[in-house]
Coordinates of C-alpha atoms in Angstrom, one line a residue:
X1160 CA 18.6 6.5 11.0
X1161 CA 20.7 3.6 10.8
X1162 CA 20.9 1.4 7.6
X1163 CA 21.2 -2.3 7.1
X1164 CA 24.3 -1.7 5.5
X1165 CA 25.6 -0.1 8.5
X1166 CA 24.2 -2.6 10.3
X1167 CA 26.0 -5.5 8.4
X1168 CA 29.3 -3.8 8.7
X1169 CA 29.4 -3.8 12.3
X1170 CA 28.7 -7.6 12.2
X1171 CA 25.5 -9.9 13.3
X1172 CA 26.8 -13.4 12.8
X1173 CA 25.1 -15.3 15.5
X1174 CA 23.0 -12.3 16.6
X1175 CA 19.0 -13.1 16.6
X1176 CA 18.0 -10.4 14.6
X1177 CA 14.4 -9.3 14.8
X1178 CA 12.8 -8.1 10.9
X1179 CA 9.6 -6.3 11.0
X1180 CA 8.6 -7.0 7.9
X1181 CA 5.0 -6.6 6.0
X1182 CA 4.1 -10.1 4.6
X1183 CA 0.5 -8.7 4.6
X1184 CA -0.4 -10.8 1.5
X1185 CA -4.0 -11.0 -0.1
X1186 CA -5.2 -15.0 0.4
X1187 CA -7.9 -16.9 -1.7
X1188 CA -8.0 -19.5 1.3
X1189 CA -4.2 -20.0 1.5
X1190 CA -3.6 -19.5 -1.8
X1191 CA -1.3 -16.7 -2.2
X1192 CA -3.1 -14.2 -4.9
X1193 CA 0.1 -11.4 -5.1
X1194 CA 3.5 -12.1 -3.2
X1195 CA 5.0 -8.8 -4.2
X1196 CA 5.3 -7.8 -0.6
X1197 CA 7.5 -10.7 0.2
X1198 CA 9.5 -10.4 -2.9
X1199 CA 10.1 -6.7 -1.9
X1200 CA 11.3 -7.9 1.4
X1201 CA 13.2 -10.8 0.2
X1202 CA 17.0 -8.7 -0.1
X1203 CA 16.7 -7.4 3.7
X1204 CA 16.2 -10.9 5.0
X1205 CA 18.7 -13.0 2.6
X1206 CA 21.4 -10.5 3.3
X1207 CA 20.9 -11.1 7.3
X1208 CA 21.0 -14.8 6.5
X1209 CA 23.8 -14.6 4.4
X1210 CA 26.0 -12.7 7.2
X1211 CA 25.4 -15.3 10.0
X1212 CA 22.3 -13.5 11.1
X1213 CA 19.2 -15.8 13.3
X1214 CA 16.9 -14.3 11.4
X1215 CA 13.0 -13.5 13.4
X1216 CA 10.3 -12.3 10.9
X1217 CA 7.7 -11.0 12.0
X1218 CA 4.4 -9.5 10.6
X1219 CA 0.6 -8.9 10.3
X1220 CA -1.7 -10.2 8.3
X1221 CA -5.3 -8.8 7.4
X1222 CA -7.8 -7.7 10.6
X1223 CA -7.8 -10.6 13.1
X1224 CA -9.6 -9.2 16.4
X1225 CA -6.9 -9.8 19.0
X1226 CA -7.0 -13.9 18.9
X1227 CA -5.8 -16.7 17.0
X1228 CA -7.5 -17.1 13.6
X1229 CA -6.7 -19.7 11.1
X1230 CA -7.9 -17.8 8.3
X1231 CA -5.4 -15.1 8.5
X1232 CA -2.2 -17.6 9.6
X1233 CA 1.2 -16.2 7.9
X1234 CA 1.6 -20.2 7.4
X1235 CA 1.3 -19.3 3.8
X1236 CA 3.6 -16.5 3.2
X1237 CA 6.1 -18.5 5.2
X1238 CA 6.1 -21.3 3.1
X1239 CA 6.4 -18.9 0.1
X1240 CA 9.0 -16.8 1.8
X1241 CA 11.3 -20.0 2.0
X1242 CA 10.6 -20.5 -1.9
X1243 CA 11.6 -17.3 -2.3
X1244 CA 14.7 -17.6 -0.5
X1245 CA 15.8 -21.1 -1.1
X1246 CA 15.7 -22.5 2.0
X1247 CA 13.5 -23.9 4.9
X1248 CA 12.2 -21.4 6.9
X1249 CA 10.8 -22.2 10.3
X1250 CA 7.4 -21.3 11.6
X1251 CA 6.3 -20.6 14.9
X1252 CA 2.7 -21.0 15.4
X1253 CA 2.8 -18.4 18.2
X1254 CA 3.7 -14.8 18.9
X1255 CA 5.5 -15.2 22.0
X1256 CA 4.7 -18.2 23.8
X1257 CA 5.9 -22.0 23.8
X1258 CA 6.5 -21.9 19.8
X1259 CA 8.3 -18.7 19.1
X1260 CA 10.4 -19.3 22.0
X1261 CA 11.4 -23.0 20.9
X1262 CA 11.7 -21.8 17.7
X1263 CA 13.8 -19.5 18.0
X1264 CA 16.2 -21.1 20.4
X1265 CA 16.4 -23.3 17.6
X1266 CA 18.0 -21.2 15.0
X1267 CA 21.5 -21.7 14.2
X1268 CA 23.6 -18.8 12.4
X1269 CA 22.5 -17.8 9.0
X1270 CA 18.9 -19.7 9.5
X1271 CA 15.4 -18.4 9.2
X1272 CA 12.0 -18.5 11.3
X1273 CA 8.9 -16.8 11.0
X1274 CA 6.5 -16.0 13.8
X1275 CA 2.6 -16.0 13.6
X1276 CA 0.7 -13.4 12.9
X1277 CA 1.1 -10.5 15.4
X1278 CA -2.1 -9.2 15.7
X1279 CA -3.0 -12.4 17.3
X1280 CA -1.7 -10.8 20.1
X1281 CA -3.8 -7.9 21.4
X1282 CA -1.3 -6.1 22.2
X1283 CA -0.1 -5.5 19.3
X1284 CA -2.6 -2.9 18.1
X1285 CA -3.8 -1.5 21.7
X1286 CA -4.2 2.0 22.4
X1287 CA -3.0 1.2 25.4
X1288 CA 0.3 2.1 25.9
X1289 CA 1.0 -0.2 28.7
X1290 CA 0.0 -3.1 26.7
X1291 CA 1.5 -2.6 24.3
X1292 CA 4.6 -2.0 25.5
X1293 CA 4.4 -5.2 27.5
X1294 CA 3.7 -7.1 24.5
X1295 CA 7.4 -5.4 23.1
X1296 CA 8.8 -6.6 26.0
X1297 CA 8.1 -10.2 25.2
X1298 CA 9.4 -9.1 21.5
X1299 CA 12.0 -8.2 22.7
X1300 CA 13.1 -11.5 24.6
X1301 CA 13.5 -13.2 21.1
X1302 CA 16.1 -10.6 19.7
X1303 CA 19.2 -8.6 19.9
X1304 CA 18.5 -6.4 17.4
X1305 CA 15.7 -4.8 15.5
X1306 CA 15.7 -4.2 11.4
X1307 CA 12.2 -2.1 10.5
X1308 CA 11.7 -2.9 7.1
X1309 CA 7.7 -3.1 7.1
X1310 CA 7.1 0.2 5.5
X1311 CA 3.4 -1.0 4.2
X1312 CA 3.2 -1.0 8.6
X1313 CA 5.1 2.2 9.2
X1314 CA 2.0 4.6 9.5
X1315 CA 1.1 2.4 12.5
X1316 CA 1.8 2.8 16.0
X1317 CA 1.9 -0.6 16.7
X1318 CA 4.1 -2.8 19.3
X1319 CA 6.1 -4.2 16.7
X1320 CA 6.5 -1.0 14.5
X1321 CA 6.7 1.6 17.4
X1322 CA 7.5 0.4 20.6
X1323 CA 10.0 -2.5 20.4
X1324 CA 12.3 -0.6 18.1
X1325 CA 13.4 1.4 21.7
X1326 CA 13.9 -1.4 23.5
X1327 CA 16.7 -3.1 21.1
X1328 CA 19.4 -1.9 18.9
X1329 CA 17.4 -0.9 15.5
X1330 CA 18.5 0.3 11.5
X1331 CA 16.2 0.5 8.9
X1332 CA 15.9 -2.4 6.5
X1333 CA 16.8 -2.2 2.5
X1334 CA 13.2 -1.8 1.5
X1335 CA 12.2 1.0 3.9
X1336 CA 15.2 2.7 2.5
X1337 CA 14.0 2.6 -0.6
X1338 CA 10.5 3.5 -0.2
X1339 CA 12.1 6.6 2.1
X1340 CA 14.2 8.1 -0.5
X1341 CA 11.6 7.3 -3.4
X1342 CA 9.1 9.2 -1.4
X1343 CA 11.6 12.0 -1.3
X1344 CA 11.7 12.8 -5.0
X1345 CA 7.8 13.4 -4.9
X1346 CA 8.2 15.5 -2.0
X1347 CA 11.1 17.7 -2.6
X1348 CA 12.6 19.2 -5.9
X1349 CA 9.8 17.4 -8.2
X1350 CA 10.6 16.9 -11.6
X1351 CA 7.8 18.6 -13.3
X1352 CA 5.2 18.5 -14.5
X1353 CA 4.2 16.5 -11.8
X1354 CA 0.9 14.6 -12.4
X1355 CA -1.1 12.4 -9.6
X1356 CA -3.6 10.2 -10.5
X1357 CA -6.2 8.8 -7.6
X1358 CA -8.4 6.4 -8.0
X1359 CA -10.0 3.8 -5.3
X1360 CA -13.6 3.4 -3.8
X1361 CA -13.6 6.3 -1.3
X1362 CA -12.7 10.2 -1.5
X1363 CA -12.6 10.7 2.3
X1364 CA -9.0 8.1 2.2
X1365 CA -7.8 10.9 -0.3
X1366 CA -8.6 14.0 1.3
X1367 CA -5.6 14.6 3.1
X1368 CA -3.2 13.5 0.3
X1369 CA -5.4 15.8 -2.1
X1370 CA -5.1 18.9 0.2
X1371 CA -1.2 18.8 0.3
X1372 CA -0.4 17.9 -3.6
X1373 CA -2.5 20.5 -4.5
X1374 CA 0.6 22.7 -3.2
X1375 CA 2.9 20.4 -5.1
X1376 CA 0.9 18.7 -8.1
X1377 CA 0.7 20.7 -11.8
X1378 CA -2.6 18.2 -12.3
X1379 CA -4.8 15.8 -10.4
X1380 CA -6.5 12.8 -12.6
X1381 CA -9.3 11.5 -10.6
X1382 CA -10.9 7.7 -11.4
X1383 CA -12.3 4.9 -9.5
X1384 CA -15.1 4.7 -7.3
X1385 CA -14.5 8.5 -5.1
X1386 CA -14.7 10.3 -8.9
X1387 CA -18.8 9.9 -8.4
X1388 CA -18.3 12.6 -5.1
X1389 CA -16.5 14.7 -7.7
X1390 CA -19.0 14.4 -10.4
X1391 CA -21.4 14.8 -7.8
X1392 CA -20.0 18.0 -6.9
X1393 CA -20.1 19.4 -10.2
X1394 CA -23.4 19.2 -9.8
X1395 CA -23.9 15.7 -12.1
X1396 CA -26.3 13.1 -11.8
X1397 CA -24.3 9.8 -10.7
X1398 CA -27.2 6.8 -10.5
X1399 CA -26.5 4.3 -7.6
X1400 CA -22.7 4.9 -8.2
X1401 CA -20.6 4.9 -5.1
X1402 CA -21.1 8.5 -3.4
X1403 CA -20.0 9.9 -0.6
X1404 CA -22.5 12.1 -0.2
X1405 CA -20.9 14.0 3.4
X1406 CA -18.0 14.8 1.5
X1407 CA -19.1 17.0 -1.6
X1408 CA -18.9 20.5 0.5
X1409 CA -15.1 19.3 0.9
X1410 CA -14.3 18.5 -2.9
X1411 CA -16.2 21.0 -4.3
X1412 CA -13.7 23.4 -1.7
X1413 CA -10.7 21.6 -3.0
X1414 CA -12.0 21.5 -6.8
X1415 CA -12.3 25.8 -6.1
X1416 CA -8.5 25.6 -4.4
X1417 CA -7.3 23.8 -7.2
X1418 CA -8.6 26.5 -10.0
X1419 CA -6.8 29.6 -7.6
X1420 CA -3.9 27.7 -7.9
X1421 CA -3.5 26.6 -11.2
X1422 CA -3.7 23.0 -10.6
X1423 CA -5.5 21.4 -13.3
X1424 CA -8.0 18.6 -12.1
X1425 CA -9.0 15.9 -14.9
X1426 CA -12.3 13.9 -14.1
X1427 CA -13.7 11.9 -16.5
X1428 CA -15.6 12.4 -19.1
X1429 CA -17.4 9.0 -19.9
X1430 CA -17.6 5.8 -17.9
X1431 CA -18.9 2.7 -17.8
X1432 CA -22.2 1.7 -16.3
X1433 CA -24.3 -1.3 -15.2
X1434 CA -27.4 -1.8 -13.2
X1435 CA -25.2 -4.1 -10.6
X1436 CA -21.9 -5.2 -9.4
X1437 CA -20.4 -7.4 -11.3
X1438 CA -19.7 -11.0 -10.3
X1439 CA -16.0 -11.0 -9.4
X1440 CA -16.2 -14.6 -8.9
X1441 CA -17.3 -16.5 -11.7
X1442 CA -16.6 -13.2 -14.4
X1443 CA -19.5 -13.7 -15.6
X1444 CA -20.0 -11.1 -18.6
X1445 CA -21.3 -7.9 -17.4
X1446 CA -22.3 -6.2 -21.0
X1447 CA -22.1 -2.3 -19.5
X1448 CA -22.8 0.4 -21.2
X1449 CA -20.5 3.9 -21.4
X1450 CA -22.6 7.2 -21.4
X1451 CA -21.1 10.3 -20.9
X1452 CA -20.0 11.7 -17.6
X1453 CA -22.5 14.1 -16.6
X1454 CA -25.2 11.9 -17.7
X1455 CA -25.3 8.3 -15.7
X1456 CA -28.8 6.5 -15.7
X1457 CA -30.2 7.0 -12.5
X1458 CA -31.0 3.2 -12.2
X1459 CA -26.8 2.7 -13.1
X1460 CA -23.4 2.4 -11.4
X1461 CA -20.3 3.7 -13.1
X1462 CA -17.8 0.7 -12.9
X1463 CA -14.9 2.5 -14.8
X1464 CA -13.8 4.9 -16.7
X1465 CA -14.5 5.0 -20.4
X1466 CA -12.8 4.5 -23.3
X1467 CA -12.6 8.8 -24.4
X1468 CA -11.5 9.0 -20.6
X1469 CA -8.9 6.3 -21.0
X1470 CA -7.5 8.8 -24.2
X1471 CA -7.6 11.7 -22.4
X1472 CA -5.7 10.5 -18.9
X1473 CA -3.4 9.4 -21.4
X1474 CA -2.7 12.4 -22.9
X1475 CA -2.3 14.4 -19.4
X1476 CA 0.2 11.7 -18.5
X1477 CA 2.1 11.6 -21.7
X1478 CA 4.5 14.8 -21.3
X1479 CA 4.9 14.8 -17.6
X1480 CA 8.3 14.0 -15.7
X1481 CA 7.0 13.0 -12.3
X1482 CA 3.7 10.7 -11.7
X1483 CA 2.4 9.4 -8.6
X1484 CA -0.7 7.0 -8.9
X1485 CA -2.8 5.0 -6.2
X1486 CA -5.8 3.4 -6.7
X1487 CA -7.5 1.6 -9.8
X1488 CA -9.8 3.6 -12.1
X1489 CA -12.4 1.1 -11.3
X1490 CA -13.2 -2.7 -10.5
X1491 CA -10.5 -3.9 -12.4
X1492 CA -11.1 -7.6 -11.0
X1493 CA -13.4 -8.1 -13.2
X1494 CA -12.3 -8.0 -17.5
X1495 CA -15.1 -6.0 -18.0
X1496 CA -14.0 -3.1 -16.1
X1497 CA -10.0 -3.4 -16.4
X1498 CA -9.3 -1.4 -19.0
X1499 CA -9.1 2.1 -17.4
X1500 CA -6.7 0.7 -14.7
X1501 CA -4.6 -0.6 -17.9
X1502 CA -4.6 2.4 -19.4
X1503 CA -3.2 4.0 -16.8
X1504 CA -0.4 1.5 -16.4
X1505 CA 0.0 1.2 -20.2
X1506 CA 0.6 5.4 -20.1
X1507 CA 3.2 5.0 -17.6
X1508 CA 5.0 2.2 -19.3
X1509 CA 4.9 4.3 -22.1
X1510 CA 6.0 8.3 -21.0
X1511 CA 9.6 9.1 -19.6
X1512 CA 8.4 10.0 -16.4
X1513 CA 9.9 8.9 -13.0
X1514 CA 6.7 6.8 -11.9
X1515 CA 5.4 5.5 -8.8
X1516 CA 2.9 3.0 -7.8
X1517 CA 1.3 3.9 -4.3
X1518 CA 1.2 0.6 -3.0
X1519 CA -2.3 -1.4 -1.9
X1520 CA -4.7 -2.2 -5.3
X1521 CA -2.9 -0.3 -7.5
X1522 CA 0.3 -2.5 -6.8
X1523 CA -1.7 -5.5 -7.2
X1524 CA -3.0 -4.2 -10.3
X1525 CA -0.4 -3.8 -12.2
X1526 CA 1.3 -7.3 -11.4
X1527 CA -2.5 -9.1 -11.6
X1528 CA -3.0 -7.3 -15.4
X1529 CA -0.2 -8.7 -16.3
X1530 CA 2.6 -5.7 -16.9
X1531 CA 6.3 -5.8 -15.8
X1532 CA 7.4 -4.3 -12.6
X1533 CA 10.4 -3.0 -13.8
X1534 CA 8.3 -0.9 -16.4
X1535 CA 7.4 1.4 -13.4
X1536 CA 10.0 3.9 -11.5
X1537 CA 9.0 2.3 -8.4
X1538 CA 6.0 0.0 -6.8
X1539 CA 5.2 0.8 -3.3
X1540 CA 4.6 -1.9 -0.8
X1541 CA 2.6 0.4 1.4
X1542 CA -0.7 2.2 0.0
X1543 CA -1.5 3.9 3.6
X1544 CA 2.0 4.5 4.5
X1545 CA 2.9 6.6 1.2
X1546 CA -0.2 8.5 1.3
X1547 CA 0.2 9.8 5.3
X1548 CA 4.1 10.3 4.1
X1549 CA 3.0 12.5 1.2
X1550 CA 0.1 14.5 3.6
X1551 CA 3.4 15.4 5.4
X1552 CA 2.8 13.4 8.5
X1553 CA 5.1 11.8 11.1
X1554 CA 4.8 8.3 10.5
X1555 CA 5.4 6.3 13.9
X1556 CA 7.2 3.9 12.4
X1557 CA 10.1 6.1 10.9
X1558 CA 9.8 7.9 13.7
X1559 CA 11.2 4.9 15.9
X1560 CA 13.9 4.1 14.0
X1561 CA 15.5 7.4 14.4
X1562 CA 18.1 7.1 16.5

């Protein structure tokens, strides 16, 4: 795989060079609510700019259905992108058509443009291969060369990520680099005792990463909305927490695995409950209530982990040398249910282990409660990408940039 270094070596002054980047962004209107993504793509894209480069960025942003859609418009992260880099940045409002092309004809050496949001463009995400490598063609027109530096994108096989990447000249940017080898040190020759905590609203997202650490993992912290399925199958009452009811034959399998193997699995012991979701609009106070673990109210959700939980994950974190961690321990939106999620963080920040983020909420989380970045070992810009990386799978988007 070819790196940007090597890349910059060889020379691209004048070159248009095409960045895949992931400038997927959570938007309160177009507010930006967390730029860490662009931040963590920032160095790939000054360093093109800086060496003469025509830089093309190019990303998605949230689920649009094929079509133009104003709500999800990388207008936004353009602007901020040119903030962050202290210059103007152009912005085609186009994938490939009139705009994008004008625009990028438009670029002079060591300049910057963005193009709209690819999945605009249906061919971006179709199954089709034929479509989708049509819509890489046109891609392809607006560049000499490709840089892949999208890694939150990399588990996709997507025009942009999989296809066009064969029809140019391609390296891999600094960021998926970085993710790459990070990933590495959780996958081979762990510093142990290596400790993964998982949190989020559904088990089923977390089976597959579950089933291979329990091969590499010493113990498994559990929080957030999937610990009711594991509750659940230790035979608990959970109230109207979130279950996933489909999937208790699976944990209580993987809960059996982890005993023959001598993984320790840590679920909590207490949460906190309420009779509804809280408001994570206004914030309105939402007075819960902790009870132990094994006995939730019927008539109650569990929200987050309690405060003798919050002790004890500390505890299990506190001596280990290696800790992966992805997903909140509950709706930490909202002040009333934060403080497992900081306690997590907080025990990070405060062992000697080589930590890592996993990317989605949990990134957002740490930078939205307010810790420092630099506290962590590393924060991932790609939840979905690092846990198919860690189940062991080929990930189309590395895959292409072999050469």
């Amino acid at each position: 795989m070819k790196t940007i270094d090597e890349l910059l070596a060889e020379g691209v002054a004048g070159k248009r060079v095409f960045v895949r980047a992931d400038l997927n962004v959570p938007l309160d209107g177009t507010t930006i609510t967390d730029d860490g993504r662009i931040r963590a793509v920032r160095p790939t894209i000054a360093a093109l700019a800086e060496a003469g480069a025509r830089v093309v960025v190019a990303s998605h942003l949230g689920r649009p259905k094929g079509t133009p859609d104003p709500a999800f418009s990388l207008a936004p992260a353009a602007a901020r992108l040119g903030e962050l880099l202290g210059t103007e940045v152009a912005f085609a409002t186009d994938t490939v058509g009139e705009s994008a092309r004008a625009t990028v004809a438009g670029l002079t050496d060591g300049q910057v443009a963005v193009i709209e949001n690819l999945r605009f463009n249906p061919g971006e995400t179709s199954k089709d291969d034929a479509e989708r490598g049509a819509f890489a063609d046109q891609l392809a027109e607006l560049a000499d060369v490709y840089v892949g530096d999208g890694f939150g994108a990399v588990h996709r096989k997507h025009a942009s990520v999989y296809d066009l990447p064969a029809r140019l000249p391609h390296a891999a940017g600094g960021l998926i680099a970085t993710e790459v080898g990070v990933l590495k040190k959780l996958t081979e020759d762990v510093a142990r005792p290596y400790a993964v905590v998982l949190g989020g609203a559904k088990v089923s997202d977390k089976l597959g990463v579950i089933d291979h650490l329990l091969e590499k993992a010493d113990r498994i912290l559990i929080g957030g909305g999937m610990a009711y399925t594991f509750l659940k199958a230790k035979g608990h009452e959970v109230g109207i927490s979130l279950l996933q009811e489909d999937q208790v034959p699976a944990v209580q399998g993987y809960l059996k695995r982890a005993e023959e193997l001598g993984v320790e699995f840590v679920l909590p012991v207490d949460v906190l409950v309420a009779g509804e979701f809280p408001d994570l609009k206004t914030k309105a106070p939402a007075h819960p209530t902790t009870v132990a673990a094994d006995a939730i109210p019927a008539d109650q959700e569990g929200l987050d982990i309690g405060p003798e939980t919050r002790k004890l994950y500390a505890d299990k974190l506190a001596d280990a040398a290696t800790v992966f961690w992805n997903g909140p321990m509950g709706v930490f939106e909202h002040p009333d249910y934060a403080e497992g999620t900081k306690a997590v963080a907080q025990a990070l920040v405060d062992s000697d282990a080589f930590s890592v983020v996993g990317g989605g909420d949990s990134a957002a989380a740490v930078r939205i409660l307010g810790f420092d970045e630099n506290a962590f070992g590393h924060i991932s810009t790609g939840g979905g990408a690092s846990l198919e990386y860690l189940e062991g799978k080929t990930l189309p988007g590395l895959a292409a940039l072999e050469d």
